[in-house]
């Protein structure tokens, strides 16, 4: 007999031996199991031990452990910059950031005696408007790490630190890892291309202090005021994808937010302690999960208009990234709704 006839004979014998309801039940269990695996499978490898350390090139290349987000803050602000193959653009944004951060820190120091409030008293051990930059090299294949280390050499490891990941994790994974190493009372993540003006950090800080509840709040940069101009300049396909994404975001659970994807978000330290350890998505849709978690945890969120300009050199493919983000949005909503992912409380409540 042929191979095909033997297979059909075996299948007939299998169906006789097992009633249809058992076959249907087994099939259903397998389908549910496969769906659950798809929803919760994150393709995450474990963190390597040296991904929790930074190198000080001014101290014989000594490797030092990053502090923990759960320890007490020692600075006012941590800026986390996820970077993947950014050797050509990184210096432009870092130079601009350094100019602004140094200027406002110097001004704050000169006015220190005039700044007294309940919160200033509470955080009196933290130098006013002190800061650090954590550049997260997300498994780059170019000279991103070398460019970052040159800034560390010039500015010192107390101001700029490089967190180098062995493999490309995705923007969400890089932001999460960098944020977990922050020393700041506030944690801002921003894109390496400098698309959002760094001076807008002042506006986000002013707004976040107005809504904090138990020291928890999130302020997010928003480009929604620019939507008409963006629509006019983009192709029909990109506009369709943009509006489809906004509808999907609202349907799947993040409501009241006009711009979920702007790469300029500020977290109070206690909000960061609650949100980032629970983050699962490591690619482009991680912003959605961050905001979903914040709303689920009743952490106040405020949108703040920012100045934004599209910078050439984007690595985002509109169609491919839209498909991946749509899949990840569904994963987030279904995984939490079915209890496959749960939120846990880390650090201080």
mmCIF file of C-alpha atoms in Angstrom:
data_model
loop_
_atom_site.group_PDB
_atom_site.id
_atom_site.type_symbol
_atom_site.label_atom_id
_atom_site.label_comp_id
_atom_site.label_asym_id
_atom_site.label_seq_id
_atom_site.Cartn_x
_atom_site.Cartn_y
_atom_site.Cartn_z
ATOM 1 C CA UNK A 1 0.000 0.000 0.000
ATOM 2 C CA UNK A 2 1.024 3.578 -0.648
ATOM 3 C CA UNK A 3 2.165 5.898 2.103
ATOM 4 C CA UNK A 4 -0.982 8.015 1.724
ATOM 5 C CA UNK A 5 -3.298 5.010 2.147
ATOM 6 C CA UNK A 6 -1.421 3.958 5.287
ATOM 7 C CA UNK A 7 -1.865 7.420 6.781
ATOM 8 C CA UNK A 8 -5.603 7.412 6.071
ATOM 9 C CA UNK A 9 -5.890 3.924 7.609
ATOM 10 C CA UNK A 10 -4.182 5.138 10.775
ATOM 11 C CA UNK A 11 -6.450 8.198 10.956
ATOM 12 C CA UNK A 12 -9.557 6.001 10.560
ATOM 13 C CA UNK A 13 -8.327 3.710 13.332
ATOM 14 C CA UNK A 14 -7.644 6.759 15.565
ATOM 15 C CA UNK A 15 -11.161 8.100 15.058
ATOM 16 C CA UNK A 16 -12.682 4.711 15.904
ATOM 17 C CA UNK A 17 -10.607 4.392 19.049
ATOM 18 C CA UNK A 18 -11.478 7.899 20.343
ATOM 19 C CA UNK A 19 -14.976 9.414 20.286
ATOM 20 C CA UNK A 20 -15.483 12.716 18.460
ATOM 21 C CA UNK A 21 -16.019 14.693 21.679
ATOM 22 C CA UNK A 22 -12.545 13.705 22.904
ATOM 23 C CA UNK A 23 -11.032 14.778 19.599
ATOM 24 C CA UNK A 24 -12.885 18.104 19.712
ATOM 25 C CA UNK A 25 -11.879 18.692 23.347
ATOM 26 C CA UNK A 26 -8.245 17.907 22.596
ATOM 27 C CA UNK A 27 -8.282 20.234 19.598
ATOM 28 C CA UNK A 28 -9.838 23.031 21.682
ATOM 29 C CA UNK A 29 -7.252 22.612 24.441
ATOM 30 C CA UNK A 30 -4.450 22.755 21.907
ATOM 31 C CA UNK A 31 -5.922 25.885 20.288
ATOM 32 C CA UNK A 32 -6.368 27.622 23.658
ATOM 33 C CA UNK A 33 -2.842 26.638 24.646
ATOM 34 C CA UNK A 34 -1.407 27.923 21.391
ATOM 35 C CA UNK A 35 -3.340 31.200 21.749
ATOM 36 C CA UNK A 36 -2.145 31.663 25.328
ATOM 37 C CA UNK A 37 1.437 31.001 24.282
ATOM 38 C CA UNK A 38 1.140 33.548 21.472
ATOM 39 C CA UNK A 39 -0.242 36.153 23.847
ATOM 40 C CA UNK A 40 2.311 35.830 26.601
ATOM 41 C CA UNK A 41 5.365 34.750 24.628
ATOM 42 C CA UNK A 42 7.738 37.729 24.690
ATOM 43 C CA UNK A 43 10.848 36.417 22.936
ATOM 44 C CA UNK A 44 12.838 37.801 25.843
ATOM 45 C CA UNK A 45 16.218 36.439 26.771
ATOM 46 C CA UNK A 46 17.522 36.888 30.278
ATOM 47 C CA UNK A 47 19.515 39.983 31.104
ATOM 48 C CA UNK A 48 23.255 39.459 31.040
ATOM 49 C CA UNK A 49 25.094 40.292 34.297
ATOM 50 C CA UNK A 50 27.178 43.080 32.759
ATOM 51 C CA UNK A 51 24.030 44.741 31.393
ATOM 52 C CA UNK A 52 23.581 46.108 34.897
ATOM 53 C CA UNK A 53 26.966 47.849 34.880
ATOM 54 C CA UNK A 54 28.616 50.847 33.265
ATOM 55 C CA UNK A 55 32.215 51.619 32.358
ATOM 56 C CA UNK A 56 34.099 54.719 33.500
ATOM 57 C CA UNK A 57 36.779 55.389 30.864
ATOM 58 C CA UNK A 58 38.344 57.972 33.182
ATOM 59 C CA UNK A 59 38.962 55.355 35.852
ATOM 60 C CA UNK A 60 40.921 52.710 33.935
ATOM 61 C CA UNK A 61 37.700 51.369 32.418
ATOM 62 C CA UNK A 62 36.432 50.182 35.778
ATOM 63 C CA UNK A 63 33.034 48.497 35.579
ATOM 64 C CA UNK A 64 30.549 49.661 38.213
ATOM 65 C CA UNK A 65 27.051 48.425 39.039
ATOM 66 C CA UNK A 66 24.192 50.762 38.249
ATOM 67 C CA UNK A 67 22.073 51.834 41.224
ATOM 68 C CA UNK A 68 18.509 50.536 41.490
ATOM 69 C CA UNK A 69 15.348 52.432 40.688
ATOM 70 C CA UNK A 70 14.084 51.219 44.074
ATOM 71 C CA UNK A 71 16.784 53.026 46.040
ATOM 72 C CA UNK A 72 16.333 56.625 47.198
ATOM 73 C CA UNK A 73 16.839 59.272 44.490
ATOM 74 C CA UNK A 74 20.057 61.277 44.533
ATOM 75 C CA UNK A 75 19.340 63.503 41.529
ATOM 76 C CA UNK A 76 16.416 65.529 40.256
ATOM 77 C CA UNK A 77 16.160 64.023 36.742
ATOM 78 C CA UNK A 78 17.331 60.996 34.786
ATOM 79 C CA UNK A 79 17.197 61.168 30.990
ATOM 80 C CA UNK A 80 17.072 57.738 29.314
ATOM 81 C CA UNK A 81 18.011 57.686 25.627
ATOM 82 C CA UNK A 82 17.438 54.362 23.798
ATOM 83 C CA UNK A 83 19.832 54.171 20.873
ATOM 84 C CA UNK A 84 20.139 51.695 18.029
ATOM 85 C CA UNK A 85 22.666 52.415 15.276
ATOM 86 C CA UNK A 86 22.648 56.127 16.115
ATOM 87 C CA UNK A 87 26.327 57.007 15.600
ATOM 88 C CA UNK A 88 25.437 59.691 13.031
ATOM 89 C CA UNK A 89 22.601 61.361 14.964
ATOM 90 C CA UNK A 90 23.412 60.832 18.634
ATOM 91 C CA UNK A 91 25.885 63.697 18.972
ATOM 92 C CA UNK A 92 23.355 66.223 17.679
ATOM 93 C CA UNK A 93 20.801 65.434 20.377
ATOM 94 C CA UNK A 94 23.356 64.988 23.180
ATOM 95 C CA UNK A 95 24.972 68.366 22.477
ATOM 96 C CA UNK A 96 21.583 70.080 22.593
ATOM 97 C CA UNK A 97 20.598 68.269 25.794
ATOM 98 C CA UNK A 98 23.862 69.135 27.517
ATOM 99 C CA UNK A 99 23.512 72.814 26.683
ATOM 100 C CA UNK A 100 20.011 73.033 28.150
ATOM 101 C CA UNK A 101 20.576 70.848 31.198
ATOM 102 C CA UNK A 102 23.775 72.663 32.217
ATOM 103 C CA UNK A 103 22.178 76.082 31.798
ATOM 104 C CA UNK A 104 19.113 75.352 33.901
ATOM 105 C CA UNK A 105 21.129 73.549 36.584
ATOM 106 C CA UNK A 106 23.456 76.541 36.913
ATOM 107 C CA UNK A 107 20.476 78.881 37.132
ATOM 108 C CA UNK A 108 18.833 76.701 39.785
ATOM 109 C CA UNK A 109 22.017 76.630 41.834
ATOM 110 C CA UNK A 110 22.257 80.414 41.767
ATOM 111 C CA UNK A 111 18.631 80.703 42.922
ATOM 112 C CA UNK A 112 18.827 77.902 45.474
ATOM 113 C CA UNK A 113 18.306 80.173 48.437
ATOM 114 C CA UNK A 114 15.042 81.499 46.982
ATOM 115 C CA UNK A 115 13.488 78.076 46.259
ATOM 116 C CA UNK A 116 11.724 76.830 49.347
ATOM 117 C CA UNK A 117 8.593 74.740 49.321
ATOM 118 C CA UNK A 118 7.282 71.671 51.103
ATOM 119 C CA UNK A 119 8.582 69.458 48.328
ATOM 120 C CA UNK A 120 11.961 71.203 48.192
ATOM 121 C CA UNK A 121 12.304 70.662 51.936
ATOM 122 C CA UNK A 122 11.380 67.009 51.593
ATOM 123 C CA UNK A 123 13.989 66.523 48.858
ATOM 124 C CA UNK A 124 16.564 68.943 50.281
ATOM 125 C CA UNK A 125 19.364 66.396 49.854
ATOM 126 C CA UNK A 126 18.836 66.398 46.090
ATOM 127 C CA UNK A 127 20.667 69.230 44.293
ATOM 128 C CA UNK A 128 18.110 71.403 42.461
ATOM 129 C CA UNK A 129 17.650 70.428 38.807
ATOM 130 C CA UNK A 130 20.589 68.000 38.984
ATOM 131 C CA UNK A 131 20.595 65.419 36.215
ATOM 132 C CA UNK A 132 22.165 62.415 34.536
ATOM 133 C CA UNK A 133 21.938 60.890 31.079
ATOM 134 C CA UNK A 134 21.773 57.125 30.547
ATOM 135 C CA UNK A 135 22.451 56.196 26.934
ATOM 136 C CA UNK A 136 21.202 52.671 26.273
ATOM 137 C CA UNK A 137 22.980 51.079 23.335
ATOM 138 C CA UNK A 138 20.380 48.580 22.167
ATOM 139 C CA UNK A 139 22.721 46.082 20.531
ATOM 140 C CA UNK A 140 23.924 48.519 17.867
ATOM 141 C CA UNK A 141 26.095 47.278 15.012
ATOM 142 C CA UNK A 142 27.761 50.622 14.384
ATOM 143 C CA UNK A 143 29.847 52.956 16.596
ATOM 144 C CA UNK A 144 27.006 54.124 18.834
ATOM 145 C CA UNK A 145 28.746 52.811 21.970
ATOM 146 C CA UNK A 146 32.035 54.493 21.062
ATOM 147 C CA UNK A 147 30.283 57.824 20.463
ATOM 148 C CA UNK A 148 28.520 57.506 23.825
ATOM 149 C CA UNK A 149 31.744 56.611 25.647
ATOM 150 C CA UNK A 150 33.424 59.696 24.233
ATOM 151 C CA UNK A 151 30.750 61.804 25.931
ATOM 152 C CA UNK A 152 31.268 59.852 29.152
ATOM 153 C CA UNK A 153 34.989 60.607 28.914
ATOM 154 C CA UNK A 154 34.371 64.337 28.408
ATOM 155 C CA UNK A 155 31.503 64.870 30.858
ATOM 156 C CA UNK A 156 32.313 62.244 33.495
ATOM 157 C CA UNK A 157 30.438 59.099 34.521
ATOM 158 C CA UNK A 158 28.463 61.015 37.129
ATOM 159 C CA UNK A 159 26.713 62.925 34.331
ATOM 160 C CA UNK A 160 26.592 60.452 31.442
ATOM 161 C CA UNK A 161 26.576 56.671 31.604
ATOM 162 C CA UNK A 162 26.440 54.031 28.895
ATOM 163 C CA UNK A 163 24.324 50.923 29.359
ATOM 164 C CA UNK A 164 25.307 48.516 26.597
ATOM 165 C CA UNK A 165 22.962 45.628 25.753
ATOM 166 C CA UNK A 166 24.343 42.482 24.137
ATOM 167 C CA UNK A 167 21.417 42.057 21.755
ATOM 168 C CA UNK A 168 18.839 44.317 20.183
ATOM 169 C CA UNK A 169 15.846 44.198 22.523
ATOM 170 C CA UNK A 170 13.738 46.900 20.945
ATOM 171 C CA UNK A 171 13.041 50.446 22.081
ATOM 172 C CA UNK A 172 10.743 49.297 24.881
ATOM 173 C CA UNK A 173 13.309 46.900 26.279
ATOM 174 C CA UNK A 174 16.023 49.568 26.164
ATOM 175 C CA UNK A 175 13.813 52.166 27.868
ATOM 176 C CA UNK A 176 12.798 49.699 30.564
ATOM 177 C CA UNK A 177 16.366 48.656 31.315
ATOM 178 C CA UNK A 178 17.642 52.223 31.431
ATOM 179 C CA UNK A 179 14.788 53.392 33.650
ATOM 180 C CA UNK A 180 15.440 50.626 36.170
ATOM 181 C CA UNK A 181 18.920 52.137 36.665
ATOM 182 C CA UNK A 182 17.770 55.726 37.221
ATOM 183 C CA UNK A 183 18.944 57.915 40.088
ATOM 184 C CA UNK A 184 16.479 60.725 39.408
ATOM 185 C CA UNK A 185 13.396 61.782 41.301
ATOM 186 C CA UNK A 186 11.905 61.985 37.806
ATOM 187 C CA UNK A 187 12.645 59.769 34.806
ATOM 188 C CA UNK A 188 12.323 61.031 31.237
ATOM 189 C CA UNK A 189 12.824 58.908 28.168
ATOM 190 C CA UNK A 190 13.402 60.628 24.850
ATOM 191 C CA UNK A 191 14.375 59.623 21.344
ATOM 192 C CA UNK A 192 18.012 59.700 20.243
ATOM 193 C CA UNK A 193 17.176 61.723 17.129
ATOM 194 C CA UNK A 194 16.205 64.789 19.154
ATOM 195 C CA UNK A 195 12.883 65.143 17.326
ATOM 196 C CA UNK A 196 11.290 66.769 20.401
ATOM 197 C CA UNK A 197 12.867 69.973 21.675
ATOM 198 C CA UNK A 198 14.618 69.294 24.974
ATOM 199 C CA UNK A 199 13.430 72.635 26.342
ATOM 200 C CA UNK A 200 9.948 71.104 26.520
ATOM 201 C CA UNK A 201 11.097 69.117 29.565
ATOM 202 C CA UNK A 202 10.470 72.301 31.563
ATOM 203 C CA UNK A 203 6.810 72.232 30.544
ATOM 204 C CA UNK A 204 6.390 68.545 31.363
ATOM 205 C CA UNK A 205 7.945 69.075 34.810
ATOM 206 C CA UNK A 206 5.649 72.006 35.510
ATOM 207 C CA UNK A 207 2.556 69.968 34.591
ATOM 208 C CA UNK A 208 3.493 66.716 36.332
ATOM 209 C CA UNK A 209 3.822 68.431 39.714
ATOM 210 C CA UNK A 210 0.225 69.658 39.399
ATOM 211 C CA UNK A 211 -1.288 66.180 39.142
ATOM 212 C CA UNK A 212 0.893 64.022 41.411
ATOM 213 C CA UNK A 213 -1.023 61.811 43.824
ATOM 214 C CA UNK A 214 1.105 60.063 46.444
ATOM 215 C CA UNK A 215 4.140 61.131 44.392
ATOM 216 C CA UNK A 216 2.851 59.227 41.351
ATOM 217 C CA UNK A 217 2.190 60.829 37.968
ATOM 218 C CA UNK A 218 3.066 60.648 34.273
ATOM 219 C CA UNK A 219 3.444 63.567 31.855
ATOM 220 C CA UNK A 220 3.626 62.733 28.165
ATOM 221 C CA UNK A 221 4.624 64.878 25.239
ATOM 222 C CA UNK A 222 1.882 65.264 22.666
ATOM 223 C CA UNK A 223 1.944 66.175 18.984
ATOM 224 C CA UNK A 224 -1.838 66.179 18.649
ATOM 225 C CA UNK A 225 -1.870 69.957 18.122
ATOM 226 C CA UNK A 226 0.204 69.369 14.983
ATOM 227 C CA UNK A 227 -2.063 66.708 13.493
ATOM 228 C CA UNK A 228 -3.458 68.850 10.665
ATOM 229 C CA UNK A 229 0.028 69.722 9.436
ATOM 230 C CA UNK A 230 1.181 66.101 9.758
ATOM 231 C CA UNK A 231 -1.818 64.818 7.773
ATOM 232 C CA UNK A 232 -1.160 67.359 5.035
ATOM 233 C CA UNK A 233 2.478 66.250 4.623
ATOM 234 C CA UNK A 234 2.037 62.471 4.875
ATOM 235 C CA UNK A 235 0.976 60.028 2.188
ATOM 236 C CA UNK A 236 -2.555 58.638 2.074
ATOM 237 C CA UNK A 237 -1.345 55.197 3.221
ATOM 238 C CA UNK A 238 0.496 56.613 6.253
ATOM 239 C CA UNK A 239 -2.568 58.654 7.244
ATOM 240 C CA UNK A 240 -4.810 55.578 6.996
ATOM 241 C CA UNK A 241 -2.374 53.618 9.171
ATOM 242 C CA UNK A 242 -2.178 56.490 11.665
ATOM 243 C CA UNK A 243 -5.947 56.825 12.098
ATOM 244 C CA UNK A 244 -6.420 53.056 12.195
ATOM 245 C CA UNK A 245 -3.832 52.832 14.967
ATOM 246 C CA UNK A 246 -5.543 55.567 17.004
ATOM 247 C CA UNK A 247 -8.900 53.802 16.712
ATOM 248 C CA UNK A 248 -7.376 50.475 17.757
ATOM 249 C CA UNK A 249 -5.653 52.089 20.766
ATOM 250 C CA UNK A 250 -8.937 53.574 21.965
ATOM 251 C CA UNK A 251 -10.909 50.365 21.410
ATOM 252 C CA UNK A 252 -8.348 48.242 23.232
ATOM 253 C CA UNK A 253 -8.279 50.280 26.386
ATOM 254 C CA UNK A 254 -6.154 53.453 26.439
ATOM 255 C CA UNK A 255 -8.748 56.205 26.282
ATOM 256 C CA UNK A 256 -8.478 59.956 26.595
ATOM 257 C CA UNK A 257 -4.924 60.071 25.202
ATOM 258 C CA UNK A 258 -4.551 61.773 21.832
ATOM 259 C CA UNK A 259 -0.909 60.848 21.199
ATOM 260 C CA UNK A 260 0.344 57.622 22.773
ATOM 261 C CA UNK A 261 3.481 57.289 20.651
ATOM 262 C CA UNK A 262 5.452 60.490 21.192
ATOM 263 C CA UNK A 263 8.929 59.521 22.407
ATOM 264 C CA UNK A 264 9.043 62.090 25.199
ATOM 265 C CA UNK A 265 7.523 60.817 28.448
ATOM 266 C CA UNK A 266 8.198 61.837 32.051
ATOM 267 C CA UNK A 267 7.537 59.650 35.103
ATOM 268 C CA UNK A 268 7.749 60.421 38.773
ATOM 269 C CA UNK A 269 10.074 57.951 40.454
ATOM 270 C CA UNK A 270 7.281 56.161 42.310
ATOM 271 C CA UNK A 271 5.240 55.864 39.117
ATOM 272 C CA UNK A 272 8.280 54.428 37.315
ATOM 273 C CA UNK A 273 8.768 51.927 40.152
ATOM 274 C CA UNK A 274 5.245 50.631 39.611
ATOM 275 C CA UNK A 275 5.086 50.712 35.812
ATOM 276 C CA UNK A 276 8.422 49.645 34.307
ATOM 277 C CA UNK A 277 8.878 46.303 36.115
ATOM 278 C CA UNK A 278 5.473 45.239 34.751
ATOM 279 C CA UNK A 279 6.295 46.108 31.139
ATOM 280 C CA UNK A 280 6.224 43.110 28.762
ATOM 281 C CA UNK A 281 6.277 44.613 25.266
ATOM 282 C CA UNK A 282 9.794 45.473 24.099
ATOM 283 C CA UNK A 283 9.135 46.762 20.596
ATOM 284 C CA UNK A 284 7.302 49.787 19.214
ATOM 285 C CA UNK A 285 3.958 49.262 20.964
ATOM 286 C CA UNK A 286 5.498 49.490 24.442
ATOM 287 C CA UNK A 287 4.149 53.047 24.834
ATOM 288 C CA UNK A 288 0.617 51.638 24.707
ATOM 289 C CA UNK A 289 1.360 49.157 27.479
ATOM 290 C CA UNK A 290 3.004 51.851 29.628
ATOM 291 C CA UNK A 291 -0.107 53.999 29.435
ATOM 292 C CA UNK A 292 -2.405 50.991 29.828
ATOM 293 C CA UNK A 293 -0.562 50.096 33.040
ATOM 294 C CA UNK A 294 -0.675 53.675 34.322
ATOM 295 C CA UNK A 295 -4.434 53.917 33.749
ATOM 296 C CA UNK A 296 -4.992 50.479 35.289
ATOM 297 C CA UNK A 297 -3.025 51.575 38.376
ATOM 298 C CA UNK A 298 -4.968 54.877 38.600
ATOM 299 C CA UNK A 299 -1.774 56.878 38.107
ATOM 300 C CA UNK A 300 -2.620 60.386 36.849
ATOM 301 C CA UNK A 301 -1.547 61.194 33.271
ATOM 302 C CA UNK A 302 -1.313 64.610 31.639
ATOM 303 C CA UNK A 303 -0.669 65.341 27.961
ATOM 304 C CA UNK A 304 1.569 68.327 27.273
ATOM 305 C CA UNK A 305 1.960 69.877 23.802
ATOM 306 C CA UNK A 306 5.570 69.734 22.610
ATOM 307 C CA UNK A 307 7.578 71.072 19.706
ATOM 308 C CA UNK A 308 8.395 68.178 17.415
ATOM 309 C CA UNK A 309 10.050 67.894 14.030
ATOM 310 C CA UNK A 310 10.520 64.751 11.975
ATOM 311 C CA UNK A 311 14.212 63.916 11.656
ATOM 312 C CA UNK A 312 15.572 62.014 8.617
ATOM 313 C CA UNK A 313 16.992 58.563 9.220
ATOM 314 C CA UNK A 314 14.035 56.843 10.883
ATOM 315 C CA UNK A 315 14.364 53.043 11.091
ATOM 316 C CA UNK A 316 10.597 52.561 11.289
ATOM 317 C CA UNK A 317 8.946 50.883 8.304
ATOM 318 C CA UNK A 318 5.373 52.277 8.259
ATOM 319 C CA UNK A 319 3.566 49.155 7.044
ATOM 320 C CA UNK A 320 5.642 46.457 8.793
ATOM 321 C CA UNK A 321 5.732 48.357 12.084
ATOM 322 C CA UNK A 322 1.986 49.043 11.925
ATOM 323 C CA UNK A 323 1.243 45.338 11.554
ATOM 324 C CA UNK A 324 3.570 44.451 14.448
ATOM 325 C CA UNK A 325 2.105 47.191 16.651
ATOM 326 C CA UNK A 326 -1.450 46.047 15.907
ATOM 327 C CA UNK A 327 -0.513 42.500 16.923
ATOM 328 C CA UNK A 328 1.149 43.757 20.107
ATOM 329 C CA UNK A 329 -1.845 45.939 21.018
ATOM 330 C CA UNK A 330 -4.117 42.891 20.825
ATOM 331 C CA UNK A 331 -1.582 40.854 22.834
ATOM 332 C CA UNK A 332 -1.515 43.439 25.612
ATOM 333 C CA UNK A 333 -5.298 43.732 25.902
ATOM 334 C CA UNK A 334 -6.012 40.005 25.696
ATOM 335 C CA UNK A 335 -3.159 38.970 27.992
ATOM 336 C CA UNK A 336 -4.296 41.293 30.787
ATOM 337 C CA UNK A 337 -7.994 40.606 30.211
ATOM 338 C CA UNK A 338 -7.457 36.829 30.432
ATOM 339 C CA UNK A 339 -5.193 37.160 33.447
ATOM 340 C CA UNK A 340 -2.190 35.778 31.571
ATOM 341 C CA UNK A 341 -0.295 38.936 32.510
ATOM 342 C CA UNK A 342 -0.885 40.553 35.883
ATOM 343 C CA UNK A 343 0.417 43.722 37.490
ATOM 344 C CA UNK A 344 2.579 43.366 40.576
ATOM 345 C CA UNK A 345 3.615 45.994 43.084
ATOM 346 C CA UNK A 346 7.354 46.583 43.253
ATOM 347 C CA UNK A 347 9.256 48.817 45.626
ATOM 348 C CA UNK A 348 7.430 51.376 47.791
ATOM 349 C CA UNK A 349 3.660 51.524 47.380
#
